[in-house]
Short mmCIF file of C-alpha atoms in Angstrom, two decimals:
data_model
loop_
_atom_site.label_atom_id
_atom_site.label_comp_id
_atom_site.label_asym_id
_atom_site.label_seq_id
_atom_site.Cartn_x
_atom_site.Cartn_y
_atom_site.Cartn_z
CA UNK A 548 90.85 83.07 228.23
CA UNK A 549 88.56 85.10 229.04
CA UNK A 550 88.66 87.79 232.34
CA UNK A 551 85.25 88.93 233.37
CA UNK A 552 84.80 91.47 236.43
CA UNK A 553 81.61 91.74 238.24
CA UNK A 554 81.16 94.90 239.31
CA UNK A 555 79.20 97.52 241.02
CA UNK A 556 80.17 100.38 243.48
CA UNK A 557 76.25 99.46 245.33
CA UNK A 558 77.55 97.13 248.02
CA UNK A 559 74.34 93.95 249.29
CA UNK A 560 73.93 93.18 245.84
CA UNK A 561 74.24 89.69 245.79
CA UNK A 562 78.06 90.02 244.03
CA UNK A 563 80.02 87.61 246.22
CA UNK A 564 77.32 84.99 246.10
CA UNK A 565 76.71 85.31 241.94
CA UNK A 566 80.40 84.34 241.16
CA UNK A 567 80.81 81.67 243.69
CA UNK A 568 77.73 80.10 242.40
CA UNK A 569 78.61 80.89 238.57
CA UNK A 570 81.67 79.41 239.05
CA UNK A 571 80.88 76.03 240.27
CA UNK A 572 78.07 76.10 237.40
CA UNK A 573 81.01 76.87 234.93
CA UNK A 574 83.35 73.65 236.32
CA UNK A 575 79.98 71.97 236.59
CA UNK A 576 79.28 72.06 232.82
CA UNK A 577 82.84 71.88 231.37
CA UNK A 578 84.86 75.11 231.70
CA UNK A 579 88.17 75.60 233.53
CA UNK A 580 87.57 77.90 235.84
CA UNK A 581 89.17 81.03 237.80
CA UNK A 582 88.14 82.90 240.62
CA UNK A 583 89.90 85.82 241.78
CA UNK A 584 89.28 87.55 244.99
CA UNK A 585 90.03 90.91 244.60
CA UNK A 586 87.71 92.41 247.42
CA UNK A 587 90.02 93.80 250.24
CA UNK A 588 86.98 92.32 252.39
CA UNK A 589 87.62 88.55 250.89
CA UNK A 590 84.29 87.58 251.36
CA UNK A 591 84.76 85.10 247.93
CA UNK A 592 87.11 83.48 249.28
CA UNK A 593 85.22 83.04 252.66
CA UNK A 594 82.62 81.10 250.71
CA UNK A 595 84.95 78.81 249.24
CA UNK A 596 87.34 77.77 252.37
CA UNK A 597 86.41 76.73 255.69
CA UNK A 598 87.92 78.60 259.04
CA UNK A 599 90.33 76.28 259.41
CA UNK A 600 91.62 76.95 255.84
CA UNK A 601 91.48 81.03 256.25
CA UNK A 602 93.37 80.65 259.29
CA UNK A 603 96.40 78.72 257.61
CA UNK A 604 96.43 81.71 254.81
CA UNK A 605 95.57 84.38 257.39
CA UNK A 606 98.76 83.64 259.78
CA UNK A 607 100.34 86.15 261.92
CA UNK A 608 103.36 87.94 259.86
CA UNK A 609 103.10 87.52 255.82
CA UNK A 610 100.84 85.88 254.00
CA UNK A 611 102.09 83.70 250.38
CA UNK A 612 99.25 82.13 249.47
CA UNK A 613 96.86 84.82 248.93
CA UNK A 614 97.09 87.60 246.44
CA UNK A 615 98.74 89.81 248.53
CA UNK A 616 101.17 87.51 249.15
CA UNK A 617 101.65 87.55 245.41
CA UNK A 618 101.90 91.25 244.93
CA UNK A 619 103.60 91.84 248.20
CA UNK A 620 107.35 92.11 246.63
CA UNK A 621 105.68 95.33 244.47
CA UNK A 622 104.01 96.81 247.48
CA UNK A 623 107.29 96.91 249.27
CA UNK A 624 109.36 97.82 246.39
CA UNK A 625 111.77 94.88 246.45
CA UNK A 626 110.34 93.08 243.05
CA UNK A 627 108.05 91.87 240.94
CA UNK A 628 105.02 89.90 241.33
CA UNK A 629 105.36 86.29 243.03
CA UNK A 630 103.59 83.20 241.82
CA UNK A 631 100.34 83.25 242.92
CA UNK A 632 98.91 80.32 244.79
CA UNK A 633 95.72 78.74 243.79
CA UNK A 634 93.29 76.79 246.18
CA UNK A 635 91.90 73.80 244.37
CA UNK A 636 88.40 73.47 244.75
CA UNK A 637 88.17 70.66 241.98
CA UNK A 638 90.35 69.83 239.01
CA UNK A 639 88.47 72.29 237.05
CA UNK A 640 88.15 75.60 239.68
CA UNK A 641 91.00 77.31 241.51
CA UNK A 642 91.05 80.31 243.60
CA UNK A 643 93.25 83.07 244.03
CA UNK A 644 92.69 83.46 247.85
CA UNK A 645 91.97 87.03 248.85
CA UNK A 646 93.64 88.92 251.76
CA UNK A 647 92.38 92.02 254.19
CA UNK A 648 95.88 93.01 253.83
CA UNK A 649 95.42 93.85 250.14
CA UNK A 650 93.95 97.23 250.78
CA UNK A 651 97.52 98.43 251.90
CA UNK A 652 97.70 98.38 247.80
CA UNK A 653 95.11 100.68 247.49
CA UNK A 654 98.20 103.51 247.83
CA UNK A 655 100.75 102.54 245.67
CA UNK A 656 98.09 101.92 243.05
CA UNK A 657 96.88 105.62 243.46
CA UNK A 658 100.06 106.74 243.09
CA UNK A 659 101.14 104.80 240.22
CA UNK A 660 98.23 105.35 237.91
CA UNK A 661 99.58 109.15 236.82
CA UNK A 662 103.23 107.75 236.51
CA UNK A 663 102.37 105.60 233.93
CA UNK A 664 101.83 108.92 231.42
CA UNK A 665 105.49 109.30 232.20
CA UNK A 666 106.52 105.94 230.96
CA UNK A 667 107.55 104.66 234.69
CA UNK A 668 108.21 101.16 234.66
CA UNK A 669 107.93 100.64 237.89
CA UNK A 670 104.51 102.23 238.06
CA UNK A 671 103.27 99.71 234.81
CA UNK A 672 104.14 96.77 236.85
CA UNK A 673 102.20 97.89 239.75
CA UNK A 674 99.29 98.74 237.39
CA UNK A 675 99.60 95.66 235.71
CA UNK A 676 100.09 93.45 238.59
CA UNK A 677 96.65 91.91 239.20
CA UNK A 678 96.60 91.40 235.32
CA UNK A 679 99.53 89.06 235.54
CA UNK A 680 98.64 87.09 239.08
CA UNK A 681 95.10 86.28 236.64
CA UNK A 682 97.32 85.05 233.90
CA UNK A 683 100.34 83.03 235.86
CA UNK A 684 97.43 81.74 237.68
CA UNK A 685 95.21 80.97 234.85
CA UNK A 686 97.96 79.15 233.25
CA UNK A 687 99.70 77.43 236.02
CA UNK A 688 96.90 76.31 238.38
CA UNK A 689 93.76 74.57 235.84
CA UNK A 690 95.27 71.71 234.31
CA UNK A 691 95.79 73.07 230.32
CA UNK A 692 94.95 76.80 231.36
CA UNK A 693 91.40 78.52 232.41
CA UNK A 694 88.90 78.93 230.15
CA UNK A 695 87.54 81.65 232.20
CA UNK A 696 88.66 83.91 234.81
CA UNK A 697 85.78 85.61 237.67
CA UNK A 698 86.97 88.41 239.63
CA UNK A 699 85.45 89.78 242.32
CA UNK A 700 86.25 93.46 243.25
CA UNK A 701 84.65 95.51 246.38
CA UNK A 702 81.92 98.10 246.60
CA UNK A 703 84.05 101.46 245.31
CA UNK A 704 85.38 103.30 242.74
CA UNK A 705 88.75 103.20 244.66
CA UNK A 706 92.18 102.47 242.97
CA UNK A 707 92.13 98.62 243.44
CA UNK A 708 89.38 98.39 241.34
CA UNK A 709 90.66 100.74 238.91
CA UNK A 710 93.46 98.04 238.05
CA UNK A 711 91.34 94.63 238.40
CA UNK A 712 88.95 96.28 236.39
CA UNK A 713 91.88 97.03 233.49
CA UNK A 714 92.59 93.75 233.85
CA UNK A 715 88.90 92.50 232.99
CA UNK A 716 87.83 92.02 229.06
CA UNK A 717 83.90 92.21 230.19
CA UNK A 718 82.08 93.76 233.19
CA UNK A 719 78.82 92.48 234.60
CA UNK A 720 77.28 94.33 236.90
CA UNK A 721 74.70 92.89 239.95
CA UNK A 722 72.33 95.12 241.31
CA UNK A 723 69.49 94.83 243.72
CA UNK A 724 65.81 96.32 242.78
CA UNK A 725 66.08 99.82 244.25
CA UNK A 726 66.98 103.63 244.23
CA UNK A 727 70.92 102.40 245.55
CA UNK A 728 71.50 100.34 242.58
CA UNK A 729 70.47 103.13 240.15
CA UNK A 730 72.44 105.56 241.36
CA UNK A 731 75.19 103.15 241.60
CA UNK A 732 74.86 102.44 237.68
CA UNK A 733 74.84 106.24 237.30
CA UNK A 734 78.34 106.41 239.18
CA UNK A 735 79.44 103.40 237.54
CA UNK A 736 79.13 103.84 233.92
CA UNK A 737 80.81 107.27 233.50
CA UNK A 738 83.95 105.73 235.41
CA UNK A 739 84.06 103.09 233.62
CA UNK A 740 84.40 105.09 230.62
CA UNK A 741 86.81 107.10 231.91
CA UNK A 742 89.04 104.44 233.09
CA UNK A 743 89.38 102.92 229.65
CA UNK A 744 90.05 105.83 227.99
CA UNK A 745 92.78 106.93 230.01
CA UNK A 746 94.19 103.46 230.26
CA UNK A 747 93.87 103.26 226.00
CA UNK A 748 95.77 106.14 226.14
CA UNK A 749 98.46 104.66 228.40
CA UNK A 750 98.95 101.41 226.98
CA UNK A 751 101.18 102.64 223.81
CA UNK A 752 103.87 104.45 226.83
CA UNK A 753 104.21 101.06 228.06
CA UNK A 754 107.28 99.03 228.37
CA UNK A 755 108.36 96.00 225.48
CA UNK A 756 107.98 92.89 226.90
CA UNK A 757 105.48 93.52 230.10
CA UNK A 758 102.43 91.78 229.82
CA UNK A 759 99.42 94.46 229.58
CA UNK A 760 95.99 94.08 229.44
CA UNK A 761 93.98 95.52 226.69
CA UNK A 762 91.56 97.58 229.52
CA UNK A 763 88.50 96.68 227.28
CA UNK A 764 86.01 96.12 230.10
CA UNK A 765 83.22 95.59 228.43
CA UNK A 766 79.80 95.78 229.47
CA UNK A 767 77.77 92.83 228.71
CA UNK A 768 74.68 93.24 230.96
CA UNK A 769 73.32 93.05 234.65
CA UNK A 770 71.96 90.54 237.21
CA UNK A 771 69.18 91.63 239.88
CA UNK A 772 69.66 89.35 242.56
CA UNK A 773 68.38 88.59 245.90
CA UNK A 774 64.39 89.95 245.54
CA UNK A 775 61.36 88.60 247.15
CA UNK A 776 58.97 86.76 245.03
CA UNK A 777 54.98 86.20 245.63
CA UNK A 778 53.17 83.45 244.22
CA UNK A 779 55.86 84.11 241.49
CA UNK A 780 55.60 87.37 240.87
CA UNK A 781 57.99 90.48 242.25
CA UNK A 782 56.38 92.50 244.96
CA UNK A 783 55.57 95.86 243.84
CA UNK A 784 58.14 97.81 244.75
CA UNK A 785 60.78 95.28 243.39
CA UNK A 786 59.28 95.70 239.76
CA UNK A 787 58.84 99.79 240.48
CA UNK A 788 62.98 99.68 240.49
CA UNK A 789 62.97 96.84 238.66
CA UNK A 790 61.52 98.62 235.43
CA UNK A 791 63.89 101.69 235.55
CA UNK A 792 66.85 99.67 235.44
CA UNK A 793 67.15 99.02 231.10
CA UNK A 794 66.85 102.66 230.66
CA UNK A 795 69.34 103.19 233.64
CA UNK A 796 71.73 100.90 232.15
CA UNK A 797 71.78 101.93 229.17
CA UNK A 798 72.22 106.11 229.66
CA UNK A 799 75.20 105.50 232.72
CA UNK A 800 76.70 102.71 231.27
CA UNK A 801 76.07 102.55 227.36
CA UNK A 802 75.97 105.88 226.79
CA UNK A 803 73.36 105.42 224.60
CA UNK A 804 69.85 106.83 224.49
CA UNK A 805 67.00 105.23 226.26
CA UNK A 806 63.90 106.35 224.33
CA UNK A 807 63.73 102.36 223.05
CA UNK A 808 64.77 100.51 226.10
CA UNK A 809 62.39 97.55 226.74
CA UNK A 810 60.89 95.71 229.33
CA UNK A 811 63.13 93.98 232.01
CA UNK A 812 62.18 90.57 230.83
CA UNK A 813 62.99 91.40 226.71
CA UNK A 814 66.21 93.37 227.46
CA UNK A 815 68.95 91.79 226.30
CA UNK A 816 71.30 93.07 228.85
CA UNK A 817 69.50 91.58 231.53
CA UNK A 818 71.37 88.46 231.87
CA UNK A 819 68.93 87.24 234.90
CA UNK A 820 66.31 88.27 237.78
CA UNK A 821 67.43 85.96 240.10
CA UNK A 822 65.20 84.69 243.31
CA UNK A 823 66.34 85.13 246.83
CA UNK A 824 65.99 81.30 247.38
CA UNK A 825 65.22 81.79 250.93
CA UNK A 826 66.55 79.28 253.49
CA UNK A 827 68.77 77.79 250.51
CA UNK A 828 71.51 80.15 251.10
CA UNK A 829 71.99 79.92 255.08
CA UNK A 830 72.28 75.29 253.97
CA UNK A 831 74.31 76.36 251.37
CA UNK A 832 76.81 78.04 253.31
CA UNK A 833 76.39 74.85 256.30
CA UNK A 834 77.40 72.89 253.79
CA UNK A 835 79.82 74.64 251.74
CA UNK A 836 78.57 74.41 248.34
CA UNK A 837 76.46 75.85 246.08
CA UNK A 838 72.64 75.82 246.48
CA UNK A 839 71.88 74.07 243.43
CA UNK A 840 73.96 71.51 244.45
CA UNK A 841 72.13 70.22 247.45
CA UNK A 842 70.82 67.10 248.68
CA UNK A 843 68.98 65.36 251.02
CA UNK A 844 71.76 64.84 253.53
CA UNK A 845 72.04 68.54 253.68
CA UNK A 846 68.68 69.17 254.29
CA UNK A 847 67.38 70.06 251.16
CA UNK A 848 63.96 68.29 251.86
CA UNK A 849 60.65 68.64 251.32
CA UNK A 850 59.78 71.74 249.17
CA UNK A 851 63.75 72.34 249.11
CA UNK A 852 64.07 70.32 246.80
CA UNK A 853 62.09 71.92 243.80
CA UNK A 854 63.69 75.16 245.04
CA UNK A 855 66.99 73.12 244.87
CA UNK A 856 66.10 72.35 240.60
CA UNK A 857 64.45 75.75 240.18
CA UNK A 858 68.02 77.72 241.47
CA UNK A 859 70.21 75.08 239.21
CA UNK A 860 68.19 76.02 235.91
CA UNK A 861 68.17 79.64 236.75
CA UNK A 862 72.28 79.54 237.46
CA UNK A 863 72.73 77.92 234.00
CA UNK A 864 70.76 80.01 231.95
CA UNK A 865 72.71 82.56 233.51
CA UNK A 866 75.94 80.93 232.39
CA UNK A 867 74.91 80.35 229.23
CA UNK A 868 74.59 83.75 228.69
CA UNK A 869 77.41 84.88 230.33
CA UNK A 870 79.64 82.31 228.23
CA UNK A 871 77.99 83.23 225.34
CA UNK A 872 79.14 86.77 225.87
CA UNK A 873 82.96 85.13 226.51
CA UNK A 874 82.52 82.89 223.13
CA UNK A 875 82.71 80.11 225.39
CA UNK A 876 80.51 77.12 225.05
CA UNK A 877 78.92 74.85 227.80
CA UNK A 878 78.16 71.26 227.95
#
């Protein structure tokens, strides 16, 4: 299985709204899918579930069936991790339901991380914890395991993060077309480095026996989402940003040089320039589904319903790509 992170410490940048829709696309065409809501804000998993639903995970006192619930016994130092609970969507996609509640973590996680260079146990099961909720609910909740696990993470370079991102074999990272976004890559990258090499460096203090992730985090390439289009071309000052990015990318987060970066539209890290679909996301969300999975009865009428076939073919190009990346392949 494979664990990819998306990723970016720019916050409007389309994030929440990329996996949800990736992931249906990924159960649409085959794959068993995982979504993890790691965002302390749990805006994923307010996509997926109706108010009704939040409310039964969202009681008054504790909370089981979210992922604080399932990291809960660590946070109050009376055990390990609990099974995490998965929300079925379909046979195919599950979700690990997120929780406000998990930024209480955001502590012990802190505090943990320089522990681990002392061989604390303790402190590699709270680093490793979101690692193993992904796997015990990879393998218990998709009938025959996930194929591929999504994890979304908030807008910071804050200790949560820090472990869902060890936990992630491949990063991608959204961005919107603007002066945010680039400095956001420029903040990103460098951490990102950092983070694995320290966590390389941990890994052979660890304990026998304790599941721990590799920390590769891998780049594989970027998504500009949400920009206005006119008769089917950016606006200017979409493509202004839009043509720094490749060399942006590649300097933070590469750490390579960008005398040869190319175009948007040949760089191979750009895994899509994705529309803003206009009134498609406000039916979506009536609806609860995905936008390129709307009909008539939702109100996708009229010209809605090219812009309905336009947003599916753009959504599975860009899992293609991304499963490509995951040496996964797609019906």
């Amino acid at each position: 299985m494979k664990t990819i992170a998306f990723f970016n410490n720019k916050g409007g940048v389309g994030k929440t709204s990329l996996i949800y829709h990736l992931a249906w696309m990924f159960a649409e065409r085959g794959l068993k899918v995982l979504a993890v809501d790691l965002d302390p804000q749990a805006n994923l998993t307010s996509m997926f579930l109706d108010e009704d639903r939040l409310e039964a995970l969202w009681p008054d006192g504790d909370h089981p069936l979210t992922v604080f619930g399932a990291i809960a016994p660590i946070l109050r130092g009376i055990g390990d991790i609990a099974q995490p609970h998965l929300e079925m969507m379909t046979p195919r996609l599950g979700l690990v339901p997120g929780d406000l509640g998990l930024s209480r973590f955001e502590d012990k996680l802190s505090d943990a991380w320089p522990r681990c260079h002392n061989r604390d146990e303790a402190a590699f099961r709270t680093m490793t914890a979101f690692h193993r909720v992904v796997l015990q609910g990879a393998q218990s909740g998709v009938q025959g395991g996930a194929d591929i696990a999504l994890i979304d993470v908030g807008p910071n370079l804050g200790a949560i993060n820090r472990a869902a991102l060890i936990a992630s074999d491949q990063v991608v990272v959204p961005l919107g077309a603007d002066l945010f976004s680039l400095q956001g890559l420029k903040n990103l990258g460098p951490t990102l480095r950092e983070w694995r090499q320290t966590w390389q460096e941990l890994v052979p203090k660890s304990p026998a026996g304790l599941a721990i992730p590799s920390g590769q985090m891998q780049p594989i390439g970027y998504v500009v989402s949400q920009h206005g289009v006119r008769e089917s071309r950016p606006v200017k000052s979409y493509q202004r940003w839009v043509d720094r990015i490749p060399a942006t990318y590649r300097e933070a987060v590469l750490n390579e040089s960008s005398a040869s970066a190319p175009r948007p539209s040949l760089d191979p890290y750009a895994l899509a320039l994705l529309k803003h679909y206009r009134s498609l996301m406000p039916m979506a969300m009536d609806a609860r589904k995905p936008m390129f999975a709307l009909r008539s009865a939702d109100g996708a009428i009229g010209s809605h319903i090219e812009a309905v076939r336009a947003c599916h073919d753009d959504f599975l190009r860009l899992a293609q790509k991304v499963a490509g990346h995951a040496g996964l392949a797609l019906n």
